PDB file of C-alpha atoms in Angstrom:
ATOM      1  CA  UNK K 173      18.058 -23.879 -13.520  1.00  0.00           C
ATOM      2  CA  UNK K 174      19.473 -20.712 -12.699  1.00  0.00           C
ATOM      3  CA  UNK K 175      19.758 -19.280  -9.015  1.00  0.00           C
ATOM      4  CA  UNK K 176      19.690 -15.474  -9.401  1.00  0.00           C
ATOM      5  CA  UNK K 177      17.344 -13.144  -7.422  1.00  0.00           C
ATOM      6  CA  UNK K 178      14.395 -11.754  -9.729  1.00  0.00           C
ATOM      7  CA  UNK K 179      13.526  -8.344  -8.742  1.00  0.00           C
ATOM      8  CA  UNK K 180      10.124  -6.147  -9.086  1.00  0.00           C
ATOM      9  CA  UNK K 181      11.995  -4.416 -12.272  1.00  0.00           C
ATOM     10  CA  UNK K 182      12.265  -7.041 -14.183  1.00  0.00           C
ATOM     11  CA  UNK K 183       8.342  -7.262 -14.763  1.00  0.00           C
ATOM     12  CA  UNK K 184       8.798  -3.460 -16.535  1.00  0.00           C
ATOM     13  CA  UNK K 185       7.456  -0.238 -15.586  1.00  0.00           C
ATOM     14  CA  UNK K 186       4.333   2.012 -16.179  1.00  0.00           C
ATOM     15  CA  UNK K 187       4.245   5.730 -15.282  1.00  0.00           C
ATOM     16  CA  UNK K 188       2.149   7.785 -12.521  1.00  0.00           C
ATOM     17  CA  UNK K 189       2.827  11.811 -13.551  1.00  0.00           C
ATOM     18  CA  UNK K 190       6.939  11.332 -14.229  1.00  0.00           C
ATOM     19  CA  UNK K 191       7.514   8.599 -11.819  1.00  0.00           C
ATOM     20  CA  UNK K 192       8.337   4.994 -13.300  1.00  0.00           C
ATOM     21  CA  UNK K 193       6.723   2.254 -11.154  1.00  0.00           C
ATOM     22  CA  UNK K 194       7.371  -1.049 -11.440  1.00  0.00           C
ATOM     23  CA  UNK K 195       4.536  -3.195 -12.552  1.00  0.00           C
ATOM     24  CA  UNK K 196       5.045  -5.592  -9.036  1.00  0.00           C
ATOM     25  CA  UNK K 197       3.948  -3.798  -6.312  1.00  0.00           C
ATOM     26  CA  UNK K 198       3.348  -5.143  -3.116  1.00  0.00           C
ATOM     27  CA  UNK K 199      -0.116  -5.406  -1.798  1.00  0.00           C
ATOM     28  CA  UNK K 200      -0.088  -4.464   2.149  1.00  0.00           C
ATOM     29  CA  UNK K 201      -4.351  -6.157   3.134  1.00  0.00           C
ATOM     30  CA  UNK K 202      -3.088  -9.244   4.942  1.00  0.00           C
ATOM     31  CA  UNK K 203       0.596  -7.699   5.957  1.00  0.00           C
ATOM     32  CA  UNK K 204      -1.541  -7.599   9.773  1.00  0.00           C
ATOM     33  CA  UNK K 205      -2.630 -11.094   9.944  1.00  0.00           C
ATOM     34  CA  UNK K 206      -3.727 -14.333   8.488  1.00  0.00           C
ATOM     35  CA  UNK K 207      -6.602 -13.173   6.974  1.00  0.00           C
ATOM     36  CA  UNK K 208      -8.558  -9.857   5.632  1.00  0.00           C
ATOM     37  CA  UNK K 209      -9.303  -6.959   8.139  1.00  0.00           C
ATOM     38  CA  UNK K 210      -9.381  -7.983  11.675  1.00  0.00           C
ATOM     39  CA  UNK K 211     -10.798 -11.807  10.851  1.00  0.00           C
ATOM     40  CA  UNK K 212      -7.443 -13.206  10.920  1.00  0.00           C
ATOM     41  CA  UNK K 213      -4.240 -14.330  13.504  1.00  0.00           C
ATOM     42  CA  UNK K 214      -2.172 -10.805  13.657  1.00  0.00           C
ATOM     43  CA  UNK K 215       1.335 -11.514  12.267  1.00  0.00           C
ATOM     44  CA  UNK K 216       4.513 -11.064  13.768  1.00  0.00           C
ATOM     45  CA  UNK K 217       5.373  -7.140  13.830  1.00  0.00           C
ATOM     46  CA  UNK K 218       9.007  -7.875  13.607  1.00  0.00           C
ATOM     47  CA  UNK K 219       8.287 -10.191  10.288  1.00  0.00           C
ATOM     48  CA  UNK K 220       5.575  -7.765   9.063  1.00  0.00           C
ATOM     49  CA  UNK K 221       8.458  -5.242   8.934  1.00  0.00           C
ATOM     50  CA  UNK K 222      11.800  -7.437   7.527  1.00  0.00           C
ATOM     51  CA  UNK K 223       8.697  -8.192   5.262  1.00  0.00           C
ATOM     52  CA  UNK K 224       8.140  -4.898   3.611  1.00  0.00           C
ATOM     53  CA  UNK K 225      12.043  -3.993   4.030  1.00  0.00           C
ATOM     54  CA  UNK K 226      12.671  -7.053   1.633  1.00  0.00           C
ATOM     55  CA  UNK K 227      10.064  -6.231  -1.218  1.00  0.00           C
ATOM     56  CA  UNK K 228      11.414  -2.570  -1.219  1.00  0.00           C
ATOM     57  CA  UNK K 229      15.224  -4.052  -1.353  1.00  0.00           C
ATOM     58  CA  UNK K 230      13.716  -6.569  -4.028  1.00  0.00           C
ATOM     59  CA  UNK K 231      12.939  -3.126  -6.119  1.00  0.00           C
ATOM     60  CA  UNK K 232       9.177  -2.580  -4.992  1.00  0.00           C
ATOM     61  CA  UNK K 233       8.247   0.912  -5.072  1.00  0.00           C
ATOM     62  CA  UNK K 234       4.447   0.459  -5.038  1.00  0.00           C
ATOM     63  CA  UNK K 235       2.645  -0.065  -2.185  1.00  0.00           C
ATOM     64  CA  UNK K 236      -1.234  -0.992  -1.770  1.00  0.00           C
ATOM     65  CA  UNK K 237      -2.388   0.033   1.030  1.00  0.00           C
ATOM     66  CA  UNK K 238      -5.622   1.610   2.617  1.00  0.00           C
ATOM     67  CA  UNK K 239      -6.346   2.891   5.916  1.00  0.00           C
ATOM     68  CA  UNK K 240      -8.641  -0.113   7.067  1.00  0.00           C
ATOM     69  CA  UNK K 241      -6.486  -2.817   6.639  1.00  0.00           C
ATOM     70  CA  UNK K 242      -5.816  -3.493  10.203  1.00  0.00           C
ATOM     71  CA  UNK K 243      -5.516  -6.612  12.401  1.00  0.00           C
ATOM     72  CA  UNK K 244      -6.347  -6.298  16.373  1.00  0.00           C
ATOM     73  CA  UNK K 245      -3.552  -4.779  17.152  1.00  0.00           C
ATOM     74  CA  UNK K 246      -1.856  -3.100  14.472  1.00  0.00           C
ATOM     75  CA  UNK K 247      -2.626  -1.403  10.876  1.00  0.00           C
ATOM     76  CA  UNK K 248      -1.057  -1.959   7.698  1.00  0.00           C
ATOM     77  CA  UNK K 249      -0.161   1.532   7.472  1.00  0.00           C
ATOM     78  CA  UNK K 250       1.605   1.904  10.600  1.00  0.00           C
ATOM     79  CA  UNK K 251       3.653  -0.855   9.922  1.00  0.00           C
ATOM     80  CA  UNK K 252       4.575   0.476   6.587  1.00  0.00           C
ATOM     81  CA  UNK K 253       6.080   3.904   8.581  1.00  0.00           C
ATOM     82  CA  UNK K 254       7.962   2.181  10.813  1.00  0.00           C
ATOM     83  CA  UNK K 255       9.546   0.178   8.339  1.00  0.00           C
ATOM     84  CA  UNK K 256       9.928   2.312   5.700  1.00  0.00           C
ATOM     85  CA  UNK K 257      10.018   5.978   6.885  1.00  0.00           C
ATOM     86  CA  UNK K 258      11.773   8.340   5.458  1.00  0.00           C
ATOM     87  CA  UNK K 259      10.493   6.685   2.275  1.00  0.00           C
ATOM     88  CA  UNK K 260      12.754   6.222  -0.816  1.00  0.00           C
ATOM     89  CA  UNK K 261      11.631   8.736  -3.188  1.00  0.00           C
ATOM     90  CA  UNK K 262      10.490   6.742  -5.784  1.00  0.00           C
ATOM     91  CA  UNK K 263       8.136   4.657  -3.743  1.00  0.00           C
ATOM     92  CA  UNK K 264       4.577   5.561  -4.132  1.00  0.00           C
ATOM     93  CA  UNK K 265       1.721   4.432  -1.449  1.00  0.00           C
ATOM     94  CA  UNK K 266      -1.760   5.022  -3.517  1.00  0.00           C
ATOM     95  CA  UNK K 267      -4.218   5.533  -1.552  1.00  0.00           C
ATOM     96  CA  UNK K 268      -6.426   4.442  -4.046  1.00  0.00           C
ATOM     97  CA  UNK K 269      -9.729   3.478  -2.402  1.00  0.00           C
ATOM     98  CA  UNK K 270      -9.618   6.941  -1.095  1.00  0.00           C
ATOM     99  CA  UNK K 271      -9.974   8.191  -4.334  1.00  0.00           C
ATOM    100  CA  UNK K 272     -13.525   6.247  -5.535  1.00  0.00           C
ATOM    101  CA  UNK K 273     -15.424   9.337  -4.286  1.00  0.00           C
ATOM    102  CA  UNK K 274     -16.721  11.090  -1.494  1.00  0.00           C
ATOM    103  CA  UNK K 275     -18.963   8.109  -0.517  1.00  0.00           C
ATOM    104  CA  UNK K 276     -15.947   6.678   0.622  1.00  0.00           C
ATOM    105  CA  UNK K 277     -15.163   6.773   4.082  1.00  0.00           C
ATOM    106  CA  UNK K 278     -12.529   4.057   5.504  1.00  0.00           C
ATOM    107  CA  UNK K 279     -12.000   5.026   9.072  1.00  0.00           C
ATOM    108  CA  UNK K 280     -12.662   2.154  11.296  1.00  0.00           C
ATOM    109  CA  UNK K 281     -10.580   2.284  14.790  1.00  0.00           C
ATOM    110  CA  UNK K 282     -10.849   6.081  14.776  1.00  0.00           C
ATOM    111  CA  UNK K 283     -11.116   5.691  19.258  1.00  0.00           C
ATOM    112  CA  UNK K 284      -7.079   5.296  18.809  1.00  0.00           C
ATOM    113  CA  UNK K 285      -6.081   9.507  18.418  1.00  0.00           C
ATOM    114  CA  UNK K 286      -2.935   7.957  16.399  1.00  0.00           C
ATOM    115  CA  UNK K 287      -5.550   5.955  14.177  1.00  0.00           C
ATOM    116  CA  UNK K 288      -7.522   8.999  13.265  1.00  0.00           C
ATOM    117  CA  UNK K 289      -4.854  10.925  12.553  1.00  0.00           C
ATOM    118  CA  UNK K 290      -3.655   8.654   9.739  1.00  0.00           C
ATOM    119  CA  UNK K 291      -7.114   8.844   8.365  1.00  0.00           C
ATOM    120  CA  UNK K 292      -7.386  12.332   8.502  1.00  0.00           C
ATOM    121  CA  UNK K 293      -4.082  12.587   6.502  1.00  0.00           C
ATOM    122  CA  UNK K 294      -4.886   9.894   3.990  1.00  0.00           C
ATOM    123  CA  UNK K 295      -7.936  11.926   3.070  1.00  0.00           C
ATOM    124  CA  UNK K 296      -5.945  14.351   1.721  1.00  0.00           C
ATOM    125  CA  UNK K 297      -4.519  12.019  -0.618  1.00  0.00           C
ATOM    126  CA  UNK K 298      -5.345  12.814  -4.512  1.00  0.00           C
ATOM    127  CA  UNK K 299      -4.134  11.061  -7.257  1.00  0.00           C
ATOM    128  CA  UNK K 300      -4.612  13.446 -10.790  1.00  0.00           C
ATOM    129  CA  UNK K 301      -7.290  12.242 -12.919  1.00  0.00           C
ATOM    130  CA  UNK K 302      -4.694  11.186 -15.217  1.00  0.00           C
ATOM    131  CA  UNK K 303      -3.401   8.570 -12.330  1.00  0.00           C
ATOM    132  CA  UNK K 304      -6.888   7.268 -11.973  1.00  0.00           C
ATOM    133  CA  UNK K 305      -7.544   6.616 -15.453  1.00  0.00           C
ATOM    134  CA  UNK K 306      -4.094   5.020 -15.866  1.00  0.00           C
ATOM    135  CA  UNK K 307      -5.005   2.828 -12.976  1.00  0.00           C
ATOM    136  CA  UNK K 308      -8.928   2.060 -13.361  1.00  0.00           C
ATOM    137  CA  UNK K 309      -7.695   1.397 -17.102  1.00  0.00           C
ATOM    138  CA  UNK K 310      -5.384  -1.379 -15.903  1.00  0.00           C
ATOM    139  CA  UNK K 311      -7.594  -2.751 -13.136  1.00  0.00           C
ATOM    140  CA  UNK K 312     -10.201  -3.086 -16.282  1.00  0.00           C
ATOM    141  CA  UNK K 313      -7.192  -4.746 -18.075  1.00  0.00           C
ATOM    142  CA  UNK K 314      -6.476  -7.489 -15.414  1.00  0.00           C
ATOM    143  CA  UNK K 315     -10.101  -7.871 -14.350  1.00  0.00           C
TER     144      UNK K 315
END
């Protein structure tokens, strides 16, 4: 058995417009605590953020992440700022949700200004229609 560190490249790359992405991503819902939205224990900020730090230095440059994932007292996205920002350039935080339709409104905790204002800006997110297909067409794939 070997020891060697396996990193998010080695499981190949698709494309969103010219950027290569690496087929692991890393999926930010339960970064905020031990279970979905605000049902679970909040985690550790400090290990939420060596967390994310890691998967980028482990070659991750796909985040999932959505405006309400959120714990009690802290939101996925907010976590992935402070431990990321300024962002690598090739790492790419889909705001895919966002992106469904217009019926789509995730904005709980909008009483914090801070917490609005992240919605407000995520809203503004658009992936091309070529992105979504790419991406519905391999959530149909997996599914």
């Amino acid at each position: 058995m070997t020891s060697g560190t396996i990193t998010a490249d080695a499981a190949g790359t698709w494309t969103v417009g010219d950027l290569p992405v690496h087929r692991i991503g890393f999926g930010a819902m339960r970064l905020t605590g031990s279970a979905a939205f605000h049902l679970g224990t909040p985690t550790d900020r400090d290990r939420s953020i060596a967390v994310l730090r890691k998967a980028i230095d482990l070659g991750v440059n796909h985040i999932d992440t959505a405006a309400f994932y959120f714990s009690s007292l802290r939101s996925a996205n907010e976590l992935i700022n402070s431990a990321l920002s300024p962002y690598p350039d090739d790492l790419i935080r889909l705001a895919w949700i966002l992106s469904q339709g217009p019926h789509v409104l995730a904005i709980p905790g909008t009483g914090n200004p801070d917490h609005l204002i992240e919605n407000v800006a995520a809203g503004g997110l658009r992936l091309t229609d070529e992105e979504m297909q790419r991406l519905d067409g391999l959530r149909r794939k997996a599914g």
